[in-house]
């Protein structure tokens, strides 16, 4: 019975090159790391710039199934996905398309980029709204 070994299938030099190549690949990094994401460096959410009826920029407080809750210019606003007028990319991780709700996987990524991945606690939301002089979240159309 004949056994197949790596040295019989590949000449010695090829085996060495193959092993070196595998070791080198193990040293390489693929994809991004947490240190490259702004939210991973601070307690704040990602900085978001989107185009609804008007341009909106601010901190991503929470991502809901219907849209993004932002702290923008000292106002708490909800930007529904259906109100997005232009494409935008958030932290190079999630691409938003106009008038389109992102996939469930992308909405989960957005949640992880927000200040409150589990949703804004009621007491804190009331405090944010009070500080902004609002009684409820402003919904942009």
XYZ file of N, CA and C in Angstrom, residues 15 35 37 60 85 92 108 120 127:
27
model
N 7.517 22.453 -1.042
C 6.961 22.277 0.305
C 7.391 23.442 1.192
N -10.080 49.130 16.745
C -9.326 50.366 16.955
C -9.492 51.345 15.806
N -12.476 51.949 14.381
C -13.828 52.487 14.434
C -13.908 53.559 15.507
N -24.903 59.278 16.245
C -25.884 58.197 16.179
C -26.172 57.716 17.596
N -32.574 60.698 1.051
C -32.631 61.150 -0.340
C -31.356 60.871 -1.132
N -17.678 53.571 7.148
C -17.148 52.617 6.180
C -17.694 51.215 6.360
N -28.377 45.817 12.373
C -27.658 45.361 13.569
C -26.282 46.020 13.643
N -32.356 53.630 23.579
C -32.146 54.713 24.540
C -33.022 54.474 25.767
N -34.241 63.073 29.548
C -33.219 64.078 29.856
C -32.686 64.724 28.575
